[in-house]
PDB file of C-alpha atoms in Angstrom:
ATOM      1  CA  MET Q   8       2.958  65.038  12.504  1.00  0.00           C
ATOM      2  CA  CYS Q   9       5.062  66.582  15.265  1.00  0.00           C
ATOM      3  CA  ILE Q  10       4.529  67.212  18.937  1.00  0.00           C
ATOM      4  CA  GLN Q  11       4.599  70.965  19.474  1.00  0.00           C
ATOM      5  CA  MET Q  12       6.954  71.862  22.300  1.00  0.00           C
ATOM      6  CA  CYS Q  13       8.424  75.296  22.897  1.00  0.00           C
ATOM      7  CA  MET Q  14      11.685  76.528  24.276  1.00  0.00           C
ATOM      8  CA  PRO Q  15      12.184  80.087  25.578  1.00  0.00           C
ATOM      9  CA  ALA Q  16      11.795  82.832  22.960  1.00  0.00           C
ATOM     10  CA  LYS Q  17      14.840  83.533  20.769  1.00  0.00           C
ATOM     11  CA  CYS Q  18      15.982  84.425  17.259  1.00  0.00           C
ATOM     12  CA  GLN Q  19      15.549  81.519  14.875  1.00  0.00           C
ATOM     13  CA  CYS Q  20      16.339  81.019  11.194  1.00  0.00           C
ATOM     14  CA  ILE Q  21      13.502  81.837   8.844  1.00  0.00           C
ATOM     15  CA  GLU Q  22      12.110  78.911   6.857  1.00  0.00           C
ATOM     16  CA  GLY Q  23      14.423  77.826   4.049  1.00  0.00           C
ATOM     17  CA  THR Q  24      17.642  78.897   5.826  1.00  0.00           C
ATOM     18  CA  ALA Q  25      19.977  77.167   8.293  1.00  0.00           C
ATOM     19  CA  ARG Q  26      22.326  78.367  11.049  1.00  0.00           C
ATOM     20  CA  ASN Q  27      26.084  78.294  10.319  1.00  0.00           C
ATOM     21  CA  ALA Q  28      28.809  77.337  12.807  1.00  0.00           C
ATOM     22  CA  GLN Q  29      29.691  80.970  13.631  1.00  0.00           C
ATOM     23  CA  ALA Q  30      26.140  81.935  14.638  1.00  0.00           C
ATOM     24  CA  THR Q  31      25.573  83.567  17.989  1.00  0.00           C
ATOM     25  CA  VAL Q  32      22.462  83.486  20.112  1.00  0.00           C
ATOM     26  CA  LYS Q  33      20.742  86.828  20.604  1.00  0.00           C
ATOM     27  CA  GLN Q  34      19.186  87.743  23.939  1.00  0.00           C
ATOM     28  CA  GLU Q  35      16.892  90.478  22.679  1.00  0.00           C
ATOM     29  CA  GLN Q  36      14.310  90.762  19.939  1.00  0.00           C
ATOM     30  CA  LYS Q  37      16.774  92.216  17.397  1.00  0.00           C
ATOM     31  CA  CYS Q  38      17.555  89.400  15.003  1.00  0.00           C
ATOM     32  CA  ASN Q  39      20.084  89.055  12.188  1.00  0.00           C
ATOM     33  CA  GLN Q  40      19.239  88.799   8.498  1.00  0.00           C
ATOM     34  CA  ASN Q  41      17.376  85.547   7.723  1.00  0.00           C
ATOM     35  CA  GLU Q  42      16.242  85.281  11.359  1.00  0.00           C
ATOM     36  CA  GLN Q  43      12.984  86.101  13.069  1.00  0.00           C
ATOM     37  CA  TRP Q  44      12.017  86.465  16.745  1.00  0.00           C
ATOM     38  CA  VAL Q  45      10.037  83.379  17.788  1.00  0.00           C
ATOM     39  CA  GLU Q  46       8.096  83.263  21.063  1.00  0.00           C
ATOM     40  CA  CYS Q  47       7.828  79.471  20.807  1.00  0.00           C
ATOM     41  CA  ALA Q  48      11.366  78.525  19.759  1.00  0.00           C
ATOM     42  CA  THR Q  49      12.233  75.021  18.627  1.00  0.00           C
ATOM     43  CA  ALA Q  50      14.878  72.976  20.389  1.00  0.00           C
ATOM     44  CA  CYS Q  51      15.664  71.316  17.050  1.00  0.00           C
ATOM     45  CA  GLU Q  52      16.621  74.142  14.694  1.00  0.00           C
ATOM     46  CA  ALA Q  53      18.291  73.032  11.453  1.00  0.00           C
ATOM     47  CA  SER Q  54      21.975  73.856  10.952  1.00  0.00           C
ATOM     48  CA  CYS Q  55      24.397  73.563   8.035  1.00  0.00           C
ATOM     49  CA  ASP Q  56      25.830  70.307   9.392  1.00  0.00           C
ATOM     50  CA  LYS Q  57      22.352  68.912  10.206  1.00  0.00           C
ATOM     51  CA  PRO Q  58      19.920  70.584   7.751  1.00  0.00           C
ATOM     52  CA  GLU Q  59      17.027  68.292   8.623  1.00  0.00           C
ATOM     53  CA  ASP Q  60      18.042  67.440  12.183  1.00  0.00           C
ATOM     54  CA  VAL Q  61      18.128  63.714  11.491  1.00  0.00           C
ATOM     55  CA  TYR Q  62      18.695  62.771  15.155  1.00  0.00           C
ATOM     56  CA  TYR Q  63      15.545  64.614  16.226  1.00  0.00           C
ATOM     57  CA  LYS Q  64      13.470  62.974  13.477  1.00  0.00           C
ATOM     58  CA  LYS Q  65      14.761  59.499  14.410  1.00  0.00           C
ATOM     59  CA  MET Q  66      14.107  60.148  18.091  1.00  0.00           C
ATOM     60  CA  MET Q  67      10.611  61.449  17.372  1.00  0.00           C
ATOM     61  CA  ASN Q  68       9.802  58.445  15.174  1.00  0.00           C
ATOM     62  CA  LYS Q  69      11.012  56.066  17.876  1.00  0.00           C
ATOM     63  CA  PHE Q  70       9.293  57.748  20.818  1.00  0.00           C
ATOM     64  CA  ALA Q  71       6.273  59.456  19.229  1.00  0.00           C
ATOM     65  CA  VAL Q  72       3.909  56.721  20.408  1.00  0.00           C
ATOM     66  CA  ILE Q  73       5.241  56.986  23.976  1.00  0.00           C
ATOM     67  CA  PHE Q  74       4.855  60.781  23.947  1.00  0.00           C
ATOM     68  CA  VAL Q  75       1.306  60.561  22.606  1.00  0.00           C
ATOM     69  CA  VAL Q  76       0.340  58.017  25.276  1.00  0.00           C
ATOM     70  CA  LEU Q  77       1.881  60.180  27.998  1.00  0.00           C
ATOM     71  CA  ILE Q  78       0.109  63.296  26.767  1.00  0.00           C
ATOM     72  CA  PHE Q  79      -3.297  61.659  26.570  1.00  0.00           C
ATOM     73  CA  THR Q  80      -2.965  59.815  29.873  1.00  0.00           C
ATOM     74  CA  ALA Q  81      -1.550  62.760  31.827  1.00  0.00           C
ATOM     75  CA  GLU Q  82      -3.469  63.809  34.911  1.00  0.00           C
ATOM     76  CA  PHE Q  83      -3.742  67.372  33.577  1.00  0.00           C
ATOM     77  CA  ALA Q  84      -4.162  67.866  29.818  1.00  0.00           C
ATOM     78  CA  VAL Q  85      -1.368  70.015  28.433  1.00  0.00           C
ATOM     79  CA  GLY Q  86      -2.860  70.745  25.036  1.00  0.00           C
ATOM     80  CA  GLN Q  87      -3.265  68.802  21.835  1.00  0.00           C
ATOM     81  CA  LEU Q  88      -1.157  67.535  18.986  1.00  0.00           C
ATOM     82  CA  LEU Q  89      -1.002  69.819  15.950  1.00  0.00           C
ATOM     83  CA  TRP Q  90      -0.050  69.031  12.373  1.00  0.00           C
ATOM     84  CA  PRO Q  91       2.912  71.022  11.001  1.00  0.00           C
ATOM     85  CA  GLY Q  92       1.688  74.408   9.846  1.00  0.00           C
ATOM     86  CA  GLN Q  93      -1.376  74.345  12.094  1.00  0.00           C
ATOM     87  CA  GLN Q  94      -1.000  77.474  14.186  1.00  0.00           C
ATOM     88  CA  SER Q  95      -3.897  77.450  16.596  1.00  0.00           C
ATOM     89  CA  MET Q  96      -6.647  75.516  18.278  1.00  0.00           C
ATOM     90  CA  THR Q  97     -10.082  76.503  19.503  1.00  0.00           C
ATOM     91  CA  CYS Q  98      -9.983  77.989  22.990  1.00  0.00           C
ATOM     92  CA  GLY Q  99     -12.800  78.182  25.518  1.00  0.00           C
ATOM     93  CA  GLU Q 100     -14.499  81.152  27.113  1.00  0.00           C
ATOM     94  CA  ASN Q 101     -12.052  83.634  28.722  1.00  0.00           C
ATOM     95  CA  GLU Q 102      -9.102  81.749  27.189  1.00  0.00           C
ATOM     96  CA  ILE Q 103      -6.489  82.879  24.691  1.00  0.00           C
ATOM     97  CA  PHE Q 104      -4.291  80.764  22.376  1.00  0.00           C
ATOM     98  CA  LYS Q 105      -0.532  81.038  22.992  1.00  0.00           C
ATOM     99  CA  GLN Q 106       2.415  79.486  21.168  1.00  0.00           C
ATOM    100  CA  CYS Q 107       4.155  78.977  24.515  1.00  0.00           C
ATOM    101  CA  ALA Q 108       1.289  78.440  26.932  1.00  0.00           C
ATOM    102  CA  ASN Q 109       1.657  78.524  30.724  1.00  0.00           C
ATOM    103  CA  LYS Q 110      -0.786  75.609  30.996  1.00  0.00           C
ATOM    104  CA  ALA Q 111       1.678  73.388  29.151  1.00  0.00           C
ATOM    105  CA  ASN Q 112       4.503  74.007  31.625  1.00  0.00           C
ATOM    106  CA  ARG Q 113       2.177  73.868  34.632  1.00  0.00           C
ATOM    107  CA  CYS Q 114       2.752  77.550  35.320  1.00  0.00           C
ATOM    108  CA  GLU Q 115      -0.731  78.870  34.664  1.00  0.00           C
ATOM    109  CA  PRO Q 116      -2.259  80.826  37.563  1.00  0.00           C
ATOM    110  CA  SER Q 117      -5.159  78.895  39.094  1.00  0.00           C
ATOM    111  CA  CYS Q 118      -7.626  79.207  41.945  1.00  0.00           C
ATOM    112  CA  ALA Q 119      -5.470  76.752  43.923  1.00  0.00           C
ATOM    113  CA  VAL Q 120      -2.140  78.454  43.066  1.00  0.00           C
ATOM    114  CA  PRO Q 121      -2.763  82.060  41.939  1.00  0.00           C
ATOM    115  CA  LYS Q 122       0.970  82.867  41.677  1.00  0.00           C
ATOM    116  CA  PRO Q 123       2.973  79.791  40.585  1.00  0.00           C
ATOM    117  CA  MET Q 124       6.622  79.997  41.628  1.00  0.00           C
ATOM    118  CA  ILE Q 125       8.240  76.929  40.005  1.00  0.00           C
ATOM    119  CA  CYS Q 126       7.873  76.425  36.257  1.00  0.00           C
ATOM    120  CA  THR Q 127       9.609  74.449  33.534  1.00  0.00           C
ATOM    121  CA  LEU Q 128      11.326  76.239  30.646  1.00  0.00           C
ATOM    122  CA  MET Q 129       9.703  74.018  28.050  1.00  0.00           C
ATOM    123  CA  CYS Q 130       6.144  74.671  26.994  1.00  0.00           C
ATOM    124  CA  GLY Q 131       3.738  73.920  24.178  1.00  0.00           C
ATOM    125  CA  GLN Q 132       0.971  75.500  22.195  1.00  0.00           C
ATOM    126  CA  GLY Q 133      -2.251  75.761  24.120  1.00  0.00           C
ATOM    127  CA  CYS Q 134      -4.989  77.863  25.623  1.00  0.00           C
ATOM    128  CA  ASP Q 135      -4.294  79.924  28.747  1.00  0.00           C
ATOM    129  CA  CYS Q 136      -6.736  81.973  30.767  1.00  0.00           C
ATOM    130  CA  GLN Q 137      -6.892  85.602  29.664  1.00  0.00           C
ATOM    131  CA  ASP Q 138      -5.351  88.238  31.943  1.00  0.00           C
ATOM    132  CA  GLY Q 139      -7.438  88.733  35.076  1.00  0.00           C
ATOM    133  CA  PHE Q 140      -8.744  85.137  35.075  1.00  0.00           C
ATOM    134  CA  LEU Q 141      -7.648  82.002  36.964  1.00  0.00           C
ATOM    135  CA  ARG Q 142      -8.074  78.334  36.055  1.00  0.00           C
ATOM    136  CA  SER Q 143     -10.741  76.760  38.318  1.00  0.00           C
ATOM    137  CA  GLN Q 144     -10.772  73.129  39.502  1.00  0.00           C
ATOM    138  CA  ASN Q 145     -13.281  72.280  36.752  1.00  0.00           C
ATOM    139  CA  GLY Q 146     -10.918  73.670  34.087  1.00  0.00           C
ATOM    140  CA  LYS Q 147     -12.803  76.908  33.351  1.00  0.00           C
ATOM    141  CA  CYS Q 148     -11.263  80.387  33.404  1.00  0.00           C
ATOM    142  CA  VAL Q 149     -12.978  82.455  36.085  1.00  0.00           C
ATOM    143  CA  ARG Q 150     -12.466  85.772  37.873  1.00  0.00           C
ATOM    144  CA  PRO Q 151     -10.617  85.418  41.208  1.00  0.00           C
ATOM    145  CA  ASN Q 152     -13.801  86.257  43.149  1.00  0.00           C
ATOM    146  CA  GLN Q 153     -15.504  83.247  41.469  1.00  0.00           C
ATOM    147  CA  CYS Q 154     -12.973  80.718  42.771  1.00  0.00           C
TER     148      CYS Q 154
END
């Protein structure tokens, strides 16, 4: 099991390949051979010198329980834990699933803050309100005139 957390979109190696030492980071959606554009990029991409990213796995094993406790005890739910390969979760009315959800980085427009100004770069899979809707105090996605 892993905790899904996204970094800003970028080119990432396709499954079964690893990045070599001469690799460069692309800023647009044109990726090299054996790469694909990923909206929810991992911070722990495998490389030739660390094919399985051993440090990340050790860190996750050590702190997974702490992360899970923090996620489930957070004041505002940021999503749910997904098994590797699980690509979506069930979203509510007027919501849409996103790999890099605004709700996860506390940047989702809401009735209280319709235009958030300060956001984190990291995000996670989750359900955001569809365009034209705001998150209400009771957690539902409503039209602005229903706030």
